[in-house]
JSON list of C-alpha atoms in Angstrom, two decimals:
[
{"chain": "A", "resi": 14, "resn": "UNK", "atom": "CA", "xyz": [0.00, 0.00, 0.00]},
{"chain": "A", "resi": 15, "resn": "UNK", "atom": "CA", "xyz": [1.38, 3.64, -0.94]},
{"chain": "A", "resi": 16, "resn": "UNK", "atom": "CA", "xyz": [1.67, 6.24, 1.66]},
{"chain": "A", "resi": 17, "resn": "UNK", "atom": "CA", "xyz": [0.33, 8.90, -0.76]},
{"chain": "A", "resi": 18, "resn": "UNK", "atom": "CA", "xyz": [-2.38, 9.09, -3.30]},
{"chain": "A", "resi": 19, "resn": "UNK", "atom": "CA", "xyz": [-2.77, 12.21, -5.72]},
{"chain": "A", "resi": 20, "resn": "UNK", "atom": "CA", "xyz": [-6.17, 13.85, -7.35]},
{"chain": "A", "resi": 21, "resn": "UNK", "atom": "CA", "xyz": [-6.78, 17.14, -9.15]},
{"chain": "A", "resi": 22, "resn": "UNK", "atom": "CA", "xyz": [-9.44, 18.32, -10.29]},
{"chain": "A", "resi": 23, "resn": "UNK", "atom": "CA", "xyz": [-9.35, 19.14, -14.35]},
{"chain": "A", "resi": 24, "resn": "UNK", "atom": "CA", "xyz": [-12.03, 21.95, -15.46]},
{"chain": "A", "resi": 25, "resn": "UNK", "atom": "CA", "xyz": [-13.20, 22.00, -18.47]},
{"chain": "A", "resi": 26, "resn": "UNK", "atom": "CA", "xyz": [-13.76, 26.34, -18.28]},
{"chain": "A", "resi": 27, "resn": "UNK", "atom": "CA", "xyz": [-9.66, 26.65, -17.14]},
{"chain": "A", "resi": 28, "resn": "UNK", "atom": "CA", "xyz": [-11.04, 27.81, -13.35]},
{"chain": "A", "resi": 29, "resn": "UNK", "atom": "CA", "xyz": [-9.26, 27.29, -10.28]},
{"chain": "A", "resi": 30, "resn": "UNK", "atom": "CA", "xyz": [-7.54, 24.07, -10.30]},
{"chain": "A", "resi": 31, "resn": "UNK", "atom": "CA", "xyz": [-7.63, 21.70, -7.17]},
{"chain": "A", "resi": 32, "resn": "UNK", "atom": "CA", "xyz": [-4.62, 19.32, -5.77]},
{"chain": "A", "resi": 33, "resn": "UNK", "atom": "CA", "xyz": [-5.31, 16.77, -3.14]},
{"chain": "A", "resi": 34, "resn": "UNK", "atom": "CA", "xyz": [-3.49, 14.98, -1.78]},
{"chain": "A", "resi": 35, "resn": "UNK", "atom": "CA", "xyz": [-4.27, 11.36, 0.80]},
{"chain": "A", "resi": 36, "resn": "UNK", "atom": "CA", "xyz": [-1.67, 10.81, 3.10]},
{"chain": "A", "resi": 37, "resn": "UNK", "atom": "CA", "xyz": [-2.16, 7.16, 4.84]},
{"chain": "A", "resi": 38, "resn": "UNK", "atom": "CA", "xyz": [-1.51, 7.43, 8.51]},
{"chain": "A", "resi": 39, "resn": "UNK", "atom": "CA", "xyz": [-0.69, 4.09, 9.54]},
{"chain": "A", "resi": 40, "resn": "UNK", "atom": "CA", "xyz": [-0.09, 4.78, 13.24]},
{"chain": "A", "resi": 41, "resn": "UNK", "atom": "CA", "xyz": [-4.11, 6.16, 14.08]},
{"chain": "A", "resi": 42, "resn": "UNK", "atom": "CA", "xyz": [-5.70, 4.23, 10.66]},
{"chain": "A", "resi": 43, "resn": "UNK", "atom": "CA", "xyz": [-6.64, 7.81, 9.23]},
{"chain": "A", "resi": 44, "resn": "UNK", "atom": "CA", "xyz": [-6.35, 9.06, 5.57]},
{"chain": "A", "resi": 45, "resn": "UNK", "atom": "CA", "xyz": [-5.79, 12.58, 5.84]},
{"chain": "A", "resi": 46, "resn": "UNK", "atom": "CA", "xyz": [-6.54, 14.76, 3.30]},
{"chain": "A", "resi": 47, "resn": "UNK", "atom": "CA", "xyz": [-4.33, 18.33, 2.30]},
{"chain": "A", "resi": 48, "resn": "UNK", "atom": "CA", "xyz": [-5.24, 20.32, -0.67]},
{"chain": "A", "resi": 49, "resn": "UNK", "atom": "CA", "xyz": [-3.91, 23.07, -2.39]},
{"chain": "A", "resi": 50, "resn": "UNK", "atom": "CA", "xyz": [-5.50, 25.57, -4.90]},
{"chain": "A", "resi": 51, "resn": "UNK", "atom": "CA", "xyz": [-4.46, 27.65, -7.78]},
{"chain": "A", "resi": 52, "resn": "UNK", "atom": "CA", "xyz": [-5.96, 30.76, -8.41]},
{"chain": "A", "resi": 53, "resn": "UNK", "atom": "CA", "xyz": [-7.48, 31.29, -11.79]},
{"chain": "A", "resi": 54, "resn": "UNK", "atom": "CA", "xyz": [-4.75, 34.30, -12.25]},
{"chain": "A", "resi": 55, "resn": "UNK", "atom": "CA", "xyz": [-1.31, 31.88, -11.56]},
{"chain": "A", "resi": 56, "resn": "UNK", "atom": "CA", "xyz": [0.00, 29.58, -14.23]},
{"chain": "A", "resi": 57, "resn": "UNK", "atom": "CA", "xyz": [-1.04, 25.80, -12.92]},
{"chain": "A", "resi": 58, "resn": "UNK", "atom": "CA", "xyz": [1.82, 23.91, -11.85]},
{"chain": "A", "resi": 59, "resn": "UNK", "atom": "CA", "xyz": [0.67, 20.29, -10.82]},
{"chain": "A", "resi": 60, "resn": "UNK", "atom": "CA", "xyz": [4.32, 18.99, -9.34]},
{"chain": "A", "resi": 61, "resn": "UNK", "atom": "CA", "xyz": [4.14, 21.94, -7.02]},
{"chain": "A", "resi": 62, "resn": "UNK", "atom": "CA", "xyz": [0.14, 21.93, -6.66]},
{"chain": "A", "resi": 63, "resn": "UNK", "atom": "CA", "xyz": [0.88, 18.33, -5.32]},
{"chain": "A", "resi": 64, "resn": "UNK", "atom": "CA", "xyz": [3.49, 19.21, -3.03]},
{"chain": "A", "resi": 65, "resn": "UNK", "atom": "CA", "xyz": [1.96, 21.74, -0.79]},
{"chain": "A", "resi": 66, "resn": "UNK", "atom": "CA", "xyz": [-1.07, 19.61, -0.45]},
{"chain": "A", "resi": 67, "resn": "UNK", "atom": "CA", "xyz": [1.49, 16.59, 0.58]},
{"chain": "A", "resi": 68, "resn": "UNK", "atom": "CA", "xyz": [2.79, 18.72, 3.24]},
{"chain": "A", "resi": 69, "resn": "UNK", "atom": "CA", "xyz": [-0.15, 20.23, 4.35]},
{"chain": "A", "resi": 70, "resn": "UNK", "atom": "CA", "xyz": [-1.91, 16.49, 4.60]},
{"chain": "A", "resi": 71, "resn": "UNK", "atom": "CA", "xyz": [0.86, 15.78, 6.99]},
{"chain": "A", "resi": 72, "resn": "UNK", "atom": "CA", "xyz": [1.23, 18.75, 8.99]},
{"chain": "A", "resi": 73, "resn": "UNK", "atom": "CA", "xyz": [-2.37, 20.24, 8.90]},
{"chain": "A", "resi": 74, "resn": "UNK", "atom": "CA", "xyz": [-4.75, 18.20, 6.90]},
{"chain": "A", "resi": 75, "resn": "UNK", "atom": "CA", "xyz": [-8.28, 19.66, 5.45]},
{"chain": "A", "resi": 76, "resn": "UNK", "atom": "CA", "xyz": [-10.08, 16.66, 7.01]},
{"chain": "A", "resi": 77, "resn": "UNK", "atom": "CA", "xyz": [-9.47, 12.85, 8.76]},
{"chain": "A", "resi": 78, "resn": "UNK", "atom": "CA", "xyz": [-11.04, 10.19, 7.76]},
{"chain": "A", "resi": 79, "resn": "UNK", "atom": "CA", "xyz": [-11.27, 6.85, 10.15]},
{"chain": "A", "resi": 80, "resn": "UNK", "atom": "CA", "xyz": [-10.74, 3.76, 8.17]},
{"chain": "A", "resi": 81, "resn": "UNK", "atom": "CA", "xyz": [-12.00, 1.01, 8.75]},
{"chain": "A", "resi": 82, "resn": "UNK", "atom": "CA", "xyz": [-11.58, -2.63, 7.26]},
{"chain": "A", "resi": 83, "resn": "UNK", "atom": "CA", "xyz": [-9.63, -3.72, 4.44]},
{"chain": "A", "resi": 84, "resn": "UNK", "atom": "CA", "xyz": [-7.61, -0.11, 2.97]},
{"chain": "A", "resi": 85, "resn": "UNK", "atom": "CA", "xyz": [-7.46, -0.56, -0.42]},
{"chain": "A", "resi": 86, "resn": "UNK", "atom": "CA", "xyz": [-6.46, 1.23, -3.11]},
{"chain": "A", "resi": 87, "resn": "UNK", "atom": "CA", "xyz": [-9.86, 2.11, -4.91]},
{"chain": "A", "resi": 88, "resn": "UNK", "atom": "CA", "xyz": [-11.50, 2.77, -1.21]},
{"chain": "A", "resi": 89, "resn": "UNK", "atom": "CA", "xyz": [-8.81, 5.64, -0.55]},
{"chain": "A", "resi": 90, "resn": "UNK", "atom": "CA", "xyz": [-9.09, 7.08, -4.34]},
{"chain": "A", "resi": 91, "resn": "UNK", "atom": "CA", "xyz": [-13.34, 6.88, -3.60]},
{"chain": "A", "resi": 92, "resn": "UNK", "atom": "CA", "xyz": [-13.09, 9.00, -0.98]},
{"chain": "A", "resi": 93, "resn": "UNK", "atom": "CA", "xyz": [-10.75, 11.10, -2.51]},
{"chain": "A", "resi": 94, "resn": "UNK", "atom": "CA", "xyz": [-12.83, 12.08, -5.32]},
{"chain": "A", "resi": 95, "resn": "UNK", "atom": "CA", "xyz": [-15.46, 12.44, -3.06]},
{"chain": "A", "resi": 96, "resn": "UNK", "atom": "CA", "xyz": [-14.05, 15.07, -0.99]},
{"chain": "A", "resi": 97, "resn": "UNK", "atom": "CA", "xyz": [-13.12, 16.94, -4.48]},
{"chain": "A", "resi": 98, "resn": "UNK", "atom": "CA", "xyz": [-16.77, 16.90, -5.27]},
{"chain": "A", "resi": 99, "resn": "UNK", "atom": "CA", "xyz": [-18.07, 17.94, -1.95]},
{"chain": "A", "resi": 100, "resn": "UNK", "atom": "CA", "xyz": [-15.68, 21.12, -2.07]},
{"chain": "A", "resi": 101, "resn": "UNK", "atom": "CA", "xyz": [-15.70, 22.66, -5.57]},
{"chain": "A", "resi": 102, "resn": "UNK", "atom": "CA", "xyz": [-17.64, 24.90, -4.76]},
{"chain": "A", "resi": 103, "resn": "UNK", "atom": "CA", "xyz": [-16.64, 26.73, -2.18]},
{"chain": "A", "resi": 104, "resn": "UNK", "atom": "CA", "xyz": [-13.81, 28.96, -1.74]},
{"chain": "A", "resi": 105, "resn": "UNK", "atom": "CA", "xyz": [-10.86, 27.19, -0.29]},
{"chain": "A", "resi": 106, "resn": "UNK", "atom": "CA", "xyz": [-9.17, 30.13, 0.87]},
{"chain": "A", "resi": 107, "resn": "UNK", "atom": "CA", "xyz": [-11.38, 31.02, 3.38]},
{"chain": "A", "resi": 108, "resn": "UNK", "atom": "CA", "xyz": [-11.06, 27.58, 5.01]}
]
């Protein structure tokens, strides 16, 4: 099992762009999620999109997420893209 798994969202209209980022927390049995945005005015950069929201799962994650049973791949990248949809609409920077 990987300790990271990566999503982004890809708009079709060229808005804000979305990097998230699961880090598996072995110790507590948490995925914690960090995310990162890029404002419709910056140039999209995914490697570095990726790596603030790698850091910030780690050090201050957006949410935690028990888990429970069997962690598989597909479970983590469900809840992932769940998460994506539940927040693209809001503004992230006021978080």
């Amino acid at each position: 099992m990987k300790e990271f798994y990566y999503l982004y969202s890809k708009p079709e209209d060229k808005k804000q762009r979305i990097s998230l980022v699961g880090y598996i927390n072995k110790k507590e049995n948490l995925l914690q999620i960090g995310l990162s945005e890029c404002s419709i005015s910056d140039q999209y950069n995914r490697k570095l999109g990726r790596k603030i929201a790698e850091d910030r799962s780690k050090k201050k994650p957006y949410i935690k997420i028990s888990l429970d049973g069997e962690v598989t791949e597909r479970k983590v990248l469900d809840i992932l893209y769940k998460e994506l949809n539940n927040f693209k609409d809001i503004n992230i920077n006021n978080l």
